[in-house]
mmCIF file of C-alpha atoms in Angstrom:
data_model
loop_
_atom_site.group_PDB
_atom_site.id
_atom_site.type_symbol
_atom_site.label_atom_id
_atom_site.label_comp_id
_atom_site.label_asym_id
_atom_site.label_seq_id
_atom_site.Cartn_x
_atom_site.Cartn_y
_atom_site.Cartn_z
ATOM 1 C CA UNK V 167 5.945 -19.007 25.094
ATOM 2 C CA UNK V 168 5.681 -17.416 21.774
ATOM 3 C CA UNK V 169 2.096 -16.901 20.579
ATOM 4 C CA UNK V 170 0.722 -16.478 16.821
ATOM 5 C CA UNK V 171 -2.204 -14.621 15.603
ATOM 6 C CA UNK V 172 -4.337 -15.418 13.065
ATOM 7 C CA UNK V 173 -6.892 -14.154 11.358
ATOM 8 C CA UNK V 174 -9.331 -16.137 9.246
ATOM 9 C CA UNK V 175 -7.948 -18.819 11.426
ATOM 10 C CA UNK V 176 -11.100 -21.854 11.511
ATOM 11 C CA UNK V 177 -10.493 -22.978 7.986
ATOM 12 C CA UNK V 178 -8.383 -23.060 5.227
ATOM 13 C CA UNK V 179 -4.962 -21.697 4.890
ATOM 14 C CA UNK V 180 -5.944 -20.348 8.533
ATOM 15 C CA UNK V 181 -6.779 -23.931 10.123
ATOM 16 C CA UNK V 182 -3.297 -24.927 8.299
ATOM 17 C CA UNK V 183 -1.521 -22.152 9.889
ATOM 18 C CA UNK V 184 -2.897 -22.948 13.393
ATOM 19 C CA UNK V 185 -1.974 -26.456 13.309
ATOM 20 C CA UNK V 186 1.674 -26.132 12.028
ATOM 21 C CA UNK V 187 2.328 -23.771 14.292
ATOM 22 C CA UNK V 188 0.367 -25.652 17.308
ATOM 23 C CA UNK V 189 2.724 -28.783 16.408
ATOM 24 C CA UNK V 190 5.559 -26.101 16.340
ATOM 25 C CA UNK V 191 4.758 -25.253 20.370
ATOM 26 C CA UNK V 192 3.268 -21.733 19.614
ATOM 27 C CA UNK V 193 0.503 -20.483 21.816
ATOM 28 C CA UNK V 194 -2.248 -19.129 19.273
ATOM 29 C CA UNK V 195 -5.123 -16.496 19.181
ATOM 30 C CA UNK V 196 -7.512 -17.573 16.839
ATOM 31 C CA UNK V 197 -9.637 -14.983 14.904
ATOM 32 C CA UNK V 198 -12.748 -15.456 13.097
ATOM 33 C CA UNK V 199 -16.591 -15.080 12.569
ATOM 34 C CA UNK V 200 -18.198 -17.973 13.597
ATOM 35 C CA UNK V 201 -17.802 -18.442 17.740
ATOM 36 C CA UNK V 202 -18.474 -21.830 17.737
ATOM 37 C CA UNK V 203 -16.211 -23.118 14.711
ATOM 38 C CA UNK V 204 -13.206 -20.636 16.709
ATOM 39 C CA UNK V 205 -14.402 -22.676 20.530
ATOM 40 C CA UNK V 206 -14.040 -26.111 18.554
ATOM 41 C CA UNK V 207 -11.048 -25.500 17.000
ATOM 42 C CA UNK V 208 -9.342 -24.025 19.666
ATOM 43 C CA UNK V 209 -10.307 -27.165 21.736
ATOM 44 C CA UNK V 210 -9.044 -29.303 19.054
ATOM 45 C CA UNK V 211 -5.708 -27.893 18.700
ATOM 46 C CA UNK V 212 -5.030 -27.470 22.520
ATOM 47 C CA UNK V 213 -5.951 -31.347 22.974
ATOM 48 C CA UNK V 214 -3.636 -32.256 20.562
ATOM 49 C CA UNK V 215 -1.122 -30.158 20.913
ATOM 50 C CA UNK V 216 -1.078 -28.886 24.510
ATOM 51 C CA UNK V 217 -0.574 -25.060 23.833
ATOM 52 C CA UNK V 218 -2.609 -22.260 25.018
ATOM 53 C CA UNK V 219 -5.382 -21.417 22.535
ATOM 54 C CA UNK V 220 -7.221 -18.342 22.861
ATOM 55 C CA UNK V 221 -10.756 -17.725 20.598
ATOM 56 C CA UNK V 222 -11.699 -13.997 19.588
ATOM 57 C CA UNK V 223 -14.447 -13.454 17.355
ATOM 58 C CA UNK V 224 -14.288 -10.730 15.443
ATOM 59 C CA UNK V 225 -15.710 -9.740 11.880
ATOM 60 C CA UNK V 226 -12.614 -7.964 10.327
ATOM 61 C CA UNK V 227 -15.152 -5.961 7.651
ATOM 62 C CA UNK V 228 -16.229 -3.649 10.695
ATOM 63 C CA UNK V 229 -14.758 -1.197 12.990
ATOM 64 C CA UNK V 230 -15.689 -2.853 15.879
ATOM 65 C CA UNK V 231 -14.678 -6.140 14.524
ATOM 66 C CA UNK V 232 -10.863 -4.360 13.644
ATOM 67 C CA UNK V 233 -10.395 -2.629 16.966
ATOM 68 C CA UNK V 234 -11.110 -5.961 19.142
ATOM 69 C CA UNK V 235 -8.210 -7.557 17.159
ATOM 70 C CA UNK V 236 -5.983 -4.396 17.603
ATOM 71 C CA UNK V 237 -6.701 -4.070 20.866
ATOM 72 C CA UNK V 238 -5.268 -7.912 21.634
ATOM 73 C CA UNK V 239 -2.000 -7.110 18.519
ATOM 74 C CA UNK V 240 -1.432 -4.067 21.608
ATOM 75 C CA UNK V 241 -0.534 -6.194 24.301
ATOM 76 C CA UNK V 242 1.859 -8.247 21.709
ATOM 77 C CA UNK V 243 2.448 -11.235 19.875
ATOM 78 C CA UNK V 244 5.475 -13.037 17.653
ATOM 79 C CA UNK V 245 3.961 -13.747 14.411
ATOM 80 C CA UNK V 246 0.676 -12.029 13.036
ATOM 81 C CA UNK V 247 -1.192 -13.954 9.817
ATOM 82 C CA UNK V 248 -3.267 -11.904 8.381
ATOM 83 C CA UNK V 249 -5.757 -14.399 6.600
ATOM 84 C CA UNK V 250 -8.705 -13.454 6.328
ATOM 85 C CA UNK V 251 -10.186 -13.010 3.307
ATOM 86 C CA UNK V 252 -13.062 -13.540 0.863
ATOM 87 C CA UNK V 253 -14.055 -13.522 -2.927
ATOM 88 C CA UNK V 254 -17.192 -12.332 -4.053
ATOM 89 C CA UNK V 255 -19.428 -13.871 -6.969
ATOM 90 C CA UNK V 256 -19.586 -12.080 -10.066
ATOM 91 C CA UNK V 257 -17.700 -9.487 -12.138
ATOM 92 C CA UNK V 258 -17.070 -5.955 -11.531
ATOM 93 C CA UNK V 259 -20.401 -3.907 -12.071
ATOM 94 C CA UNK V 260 -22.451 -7.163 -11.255
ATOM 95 C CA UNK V 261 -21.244 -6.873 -7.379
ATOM 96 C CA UNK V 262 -22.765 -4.260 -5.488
ATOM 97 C CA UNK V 263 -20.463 -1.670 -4.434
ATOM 98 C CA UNK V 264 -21.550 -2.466 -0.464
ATOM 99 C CA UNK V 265 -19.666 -5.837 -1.218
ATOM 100 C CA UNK V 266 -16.831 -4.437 -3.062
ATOM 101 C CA UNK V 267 -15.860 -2.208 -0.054
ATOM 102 C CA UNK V 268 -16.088 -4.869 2.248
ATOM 103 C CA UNK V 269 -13.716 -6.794 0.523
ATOM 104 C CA UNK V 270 -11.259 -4.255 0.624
ATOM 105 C CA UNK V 271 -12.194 -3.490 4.301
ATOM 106 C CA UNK V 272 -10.901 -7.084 5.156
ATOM 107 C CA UNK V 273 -8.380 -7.390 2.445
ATOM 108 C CA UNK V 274 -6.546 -3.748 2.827
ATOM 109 C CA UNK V 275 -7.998 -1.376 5.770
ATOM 110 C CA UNK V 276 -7.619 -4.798 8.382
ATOM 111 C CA UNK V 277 -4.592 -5.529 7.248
ATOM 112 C CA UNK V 278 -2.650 -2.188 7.531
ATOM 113 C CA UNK V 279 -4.605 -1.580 11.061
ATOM 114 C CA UNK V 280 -3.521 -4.599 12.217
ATOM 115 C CA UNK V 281 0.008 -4.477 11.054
ATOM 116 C CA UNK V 282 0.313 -0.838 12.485
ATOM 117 C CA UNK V 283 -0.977 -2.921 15.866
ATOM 118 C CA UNK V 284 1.470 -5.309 15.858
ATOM 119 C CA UNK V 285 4.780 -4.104 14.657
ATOM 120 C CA UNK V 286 5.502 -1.405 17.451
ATOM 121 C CA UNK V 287 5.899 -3.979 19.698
ATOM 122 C CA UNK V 288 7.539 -6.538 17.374
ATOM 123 C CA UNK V 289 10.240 -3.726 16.475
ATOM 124 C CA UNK V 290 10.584 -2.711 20.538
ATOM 125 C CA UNK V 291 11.217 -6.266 21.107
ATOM 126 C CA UNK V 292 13.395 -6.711 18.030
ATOM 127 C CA UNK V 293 11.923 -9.773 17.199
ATOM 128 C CA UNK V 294 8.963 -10.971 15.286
ATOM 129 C CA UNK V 295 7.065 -11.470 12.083
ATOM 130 C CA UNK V 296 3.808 -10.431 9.551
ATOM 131 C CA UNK V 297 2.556 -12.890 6.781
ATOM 132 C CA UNK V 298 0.319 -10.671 4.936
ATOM 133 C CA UNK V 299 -2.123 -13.451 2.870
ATOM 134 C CA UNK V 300 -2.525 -12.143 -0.927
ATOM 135 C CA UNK V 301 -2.312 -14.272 -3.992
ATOM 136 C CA UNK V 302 -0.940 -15.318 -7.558
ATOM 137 C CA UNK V 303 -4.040 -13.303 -8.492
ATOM 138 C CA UNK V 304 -2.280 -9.984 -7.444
ATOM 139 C CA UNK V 305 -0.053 -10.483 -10.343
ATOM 140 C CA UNK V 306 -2.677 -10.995 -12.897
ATOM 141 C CA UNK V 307 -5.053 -7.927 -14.221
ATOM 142 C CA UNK V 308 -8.689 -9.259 -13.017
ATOM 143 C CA UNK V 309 -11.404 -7.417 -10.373
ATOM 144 C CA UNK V 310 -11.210 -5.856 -7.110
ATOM 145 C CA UNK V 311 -10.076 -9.325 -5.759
ATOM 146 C CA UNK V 312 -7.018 -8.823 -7.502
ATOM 147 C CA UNK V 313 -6.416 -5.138 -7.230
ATOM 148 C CA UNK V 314 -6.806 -5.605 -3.063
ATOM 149 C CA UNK V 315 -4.358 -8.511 -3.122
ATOM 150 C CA UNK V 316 -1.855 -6.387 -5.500
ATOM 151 C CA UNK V 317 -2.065 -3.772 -2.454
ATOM 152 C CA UNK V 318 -1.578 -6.324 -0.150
ATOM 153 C CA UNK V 319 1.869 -6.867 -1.861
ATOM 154 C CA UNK V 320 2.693 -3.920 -2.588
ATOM 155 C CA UNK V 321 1.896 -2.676 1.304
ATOM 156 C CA UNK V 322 3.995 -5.704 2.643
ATOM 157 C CA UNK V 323 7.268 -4.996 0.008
ATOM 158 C CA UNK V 324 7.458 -1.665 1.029
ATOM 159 C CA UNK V 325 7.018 -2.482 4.873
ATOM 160 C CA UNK V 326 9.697 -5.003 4.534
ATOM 161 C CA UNK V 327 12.473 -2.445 3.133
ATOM 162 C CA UNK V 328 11.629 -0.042 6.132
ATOM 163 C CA UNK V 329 11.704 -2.810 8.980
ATOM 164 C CA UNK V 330 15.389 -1.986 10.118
ATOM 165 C CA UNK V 331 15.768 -4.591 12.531
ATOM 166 C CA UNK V 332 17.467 -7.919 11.738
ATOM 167 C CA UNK V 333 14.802 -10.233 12.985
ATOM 168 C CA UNK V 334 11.558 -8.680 12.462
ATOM 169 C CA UNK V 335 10.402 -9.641 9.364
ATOM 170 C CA UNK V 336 6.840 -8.546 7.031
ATOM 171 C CA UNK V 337 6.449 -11.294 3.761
ATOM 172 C CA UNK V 338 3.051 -11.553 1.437
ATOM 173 C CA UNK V 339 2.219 -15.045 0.787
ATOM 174 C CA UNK V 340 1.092 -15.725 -2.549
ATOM 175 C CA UNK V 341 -0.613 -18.853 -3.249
ATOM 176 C CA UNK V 342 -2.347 -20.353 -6.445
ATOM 177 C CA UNK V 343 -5.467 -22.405 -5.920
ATOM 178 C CA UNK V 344 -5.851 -23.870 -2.254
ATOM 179 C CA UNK V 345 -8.592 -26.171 -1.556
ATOM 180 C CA UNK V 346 -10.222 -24.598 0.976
ATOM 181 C CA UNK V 347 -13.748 -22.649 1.449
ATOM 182 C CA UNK V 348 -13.095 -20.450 -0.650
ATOM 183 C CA UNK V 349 -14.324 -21.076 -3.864
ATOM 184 C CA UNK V 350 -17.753 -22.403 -2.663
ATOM 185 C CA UNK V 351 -18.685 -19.471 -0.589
ATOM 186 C CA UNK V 352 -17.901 -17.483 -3.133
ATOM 187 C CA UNK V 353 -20.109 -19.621 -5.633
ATOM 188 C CA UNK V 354 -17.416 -20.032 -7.763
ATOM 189 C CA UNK V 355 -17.409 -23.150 -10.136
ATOM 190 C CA UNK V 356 -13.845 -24.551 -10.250
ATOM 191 C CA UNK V 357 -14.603 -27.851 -11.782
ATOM 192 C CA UNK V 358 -12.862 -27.567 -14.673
ATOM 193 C CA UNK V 359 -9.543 -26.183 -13.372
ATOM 194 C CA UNK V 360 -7.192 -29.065 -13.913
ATOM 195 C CA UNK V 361 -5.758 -31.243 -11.199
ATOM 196 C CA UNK V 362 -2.341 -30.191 -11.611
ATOM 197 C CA UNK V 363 -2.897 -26.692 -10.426
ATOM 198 C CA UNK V 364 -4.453 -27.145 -6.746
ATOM 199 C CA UNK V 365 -2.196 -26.826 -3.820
ATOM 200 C CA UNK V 366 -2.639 -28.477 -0.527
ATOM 201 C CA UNK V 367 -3.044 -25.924 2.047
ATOM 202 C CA UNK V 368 -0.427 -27.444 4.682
ATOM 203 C CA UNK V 369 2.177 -27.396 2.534
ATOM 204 C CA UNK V 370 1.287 -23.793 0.979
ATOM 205 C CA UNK V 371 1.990 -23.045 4.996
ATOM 206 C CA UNK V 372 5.147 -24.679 4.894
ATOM 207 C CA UNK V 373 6.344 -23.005 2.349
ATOM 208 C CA UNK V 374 5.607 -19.945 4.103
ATOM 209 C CA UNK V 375 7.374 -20.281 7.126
ATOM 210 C CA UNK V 376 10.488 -21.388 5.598
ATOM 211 C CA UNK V 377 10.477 -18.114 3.515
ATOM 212 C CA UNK V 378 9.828 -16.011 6.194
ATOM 213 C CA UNK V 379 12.791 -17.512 8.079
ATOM 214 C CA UNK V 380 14.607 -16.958 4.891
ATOM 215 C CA UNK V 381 13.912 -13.313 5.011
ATOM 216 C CA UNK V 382 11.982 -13.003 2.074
ATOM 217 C CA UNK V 383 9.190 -10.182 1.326
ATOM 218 C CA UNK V 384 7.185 -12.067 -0.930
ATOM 219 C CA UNK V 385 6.375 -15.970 -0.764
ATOM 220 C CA UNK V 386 5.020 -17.419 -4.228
ATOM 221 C CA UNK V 387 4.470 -21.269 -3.052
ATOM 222 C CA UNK V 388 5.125 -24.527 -5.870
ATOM 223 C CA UNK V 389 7.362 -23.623 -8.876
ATOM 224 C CA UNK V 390 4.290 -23.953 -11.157
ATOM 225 C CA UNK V 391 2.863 -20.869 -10.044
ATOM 226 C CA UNK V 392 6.097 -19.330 -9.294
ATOM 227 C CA UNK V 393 6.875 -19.817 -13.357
ATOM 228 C CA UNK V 394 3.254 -18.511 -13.903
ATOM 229 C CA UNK V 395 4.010 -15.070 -12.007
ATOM 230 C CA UNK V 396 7.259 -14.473 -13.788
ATOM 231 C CA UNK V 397 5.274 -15.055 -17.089
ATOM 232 C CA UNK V 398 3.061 -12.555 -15.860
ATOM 233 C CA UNK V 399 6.049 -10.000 -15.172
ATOM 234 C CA UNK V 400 7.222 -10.006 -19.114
ATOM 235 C CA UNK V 401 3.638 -10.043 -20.162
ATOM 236 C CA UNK V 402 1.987 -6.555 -21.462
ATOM 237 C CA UNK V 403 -0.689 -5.975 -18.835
ATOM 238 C CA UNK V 404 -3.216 -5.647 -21.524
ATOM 239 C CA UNK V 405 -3.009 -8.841 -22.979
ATOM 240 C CA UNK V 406 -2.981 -11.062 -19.518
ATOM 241 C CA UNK V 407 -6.364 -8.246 -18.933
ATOM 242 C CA UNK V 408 -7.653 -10.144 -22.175
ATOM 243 C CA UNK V 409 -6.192 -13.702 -21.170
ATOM 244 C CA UNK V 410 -7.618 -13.747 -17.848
ATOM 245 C CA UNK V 411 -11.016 -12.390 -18.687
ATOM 246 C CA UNK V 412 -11.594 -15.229 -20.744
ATOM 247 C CA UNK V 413 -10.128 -17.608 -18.401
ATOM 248 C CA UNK V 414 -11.582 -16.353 -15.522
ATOM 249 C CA UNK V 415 -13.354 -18.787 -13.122
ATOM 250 C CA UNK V 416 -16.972 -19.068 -13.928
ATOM 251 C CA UNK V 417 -20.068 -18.033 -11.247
ATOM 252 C CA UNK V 418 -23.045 -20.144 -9.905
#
């Protein structure tokens, strides 16, 4: 039976993932934080969908957190998510640098480590497939949240043109706003974001899989923010740097 990883996995774009590809009749190893959120869900998705869920906590902004996970990548899966991920409250200068580099522990070091886990055995196989999680935000010019996700696209493009073989596949998922956690552990007020630019996250995860099947390195879900990143492209950098700053979403 074909078995999914995914990081980040208890909530979210995560939870989506897990349930799509429970109903889809993928055995799953669920990563996260929180033991008991991971032991419920896991219960949850094996009662309803019958497939083999296995729980591994793990805190992806430590060594010891990043090895566990590699250690399970070694023995092999089909399809690694890398998910996890986290936004911290304030600007630049206002964070402390201890949080900064945690971010980019989970957002960049996890994610190569684990990709370098996982792809030997995808590639000796010749099948299998990375969704790297980033964002619109990697196209836009605002904080370390952005700048990690930019890597995070930048990583998975170039890991795409190496993969040689047919049907192993590496594609960065780029989503808008998700309502999800998110936001509110990151004390970010989103109240005045209008309607019309929230996605839902099970159909962000639909999107993604039929890209990835597609072959495509880069998955920007709902034409609204796929015309927003193309603005973005024929933008000077400088000016969407000024445009975002003062549309940036606001702190507690």
């Amino acid at each position: 039976m074909p078995t999914a990883l995914i990081t980040g996995a208890t909530a979210g774009i995560g939870a989506a993932f897990a349930r799509r590809l429970a109903r889809d009749g993928l055995d799953l190893v669920l990563v996260a934080r929180d033991t008991d959120r991971l032991t419920a869900s896991a219960a949850e998705l094996h009662g309803r969908f019958g497939v083999r869920t296995e729980v591994l906590q793990a805190d992806l902004a430590t060594d010891e957190g990043i090895e566990r996970v590699e250690k399970r990548l070694e023995e092999g899966v089909d399809l690694l998510v890398n998910n996890a991920g986290f936004g911290n409250q304030g600007t630049f200068l206002n964070v402390p640098v201890e949080d900064e580099l945690r971010m980019l522990k989970v957002h960049c070091e996890a994610v190569l480590r684990l990709t370098y886990a996982a792809l030997p055995g995808m590639r000796r196989r010749g099948k299998g497939g990375i969704i790297n999680v980033a964002s619109v935000a990697a196209f836009l010019t605002r904080g370390t949240y952005g700048a990690s996700k930019a890597w995070v696209v930048s990583f998975t493009e170039a890991l795409a043109q190496e993969i040689s073989e047919p049907n192993v596949q590496a594609m960065a998922l780029c989503p808008g706003l998700v309502r999800t956690e998110f936001h509110e552990r990151a004390k970010m007020d989103v109240s005045g974001t209008p309607d019309l630019l929230w996605l839902d996250a099970d159909a962000v995860v639909n999107t993604a899989l039929t890209d990835l099947r597609r072959g495509r390195a880069v998955s920007v879900p709902d034409p609204r923010y796929k015309a927003i990143v193309g603005a973005a492209k024929l933008i000077p950098k400088g000016l969407i740097g000024r445009i975002s700053a003062k549309t940036a979403r606001r702190y507690d």
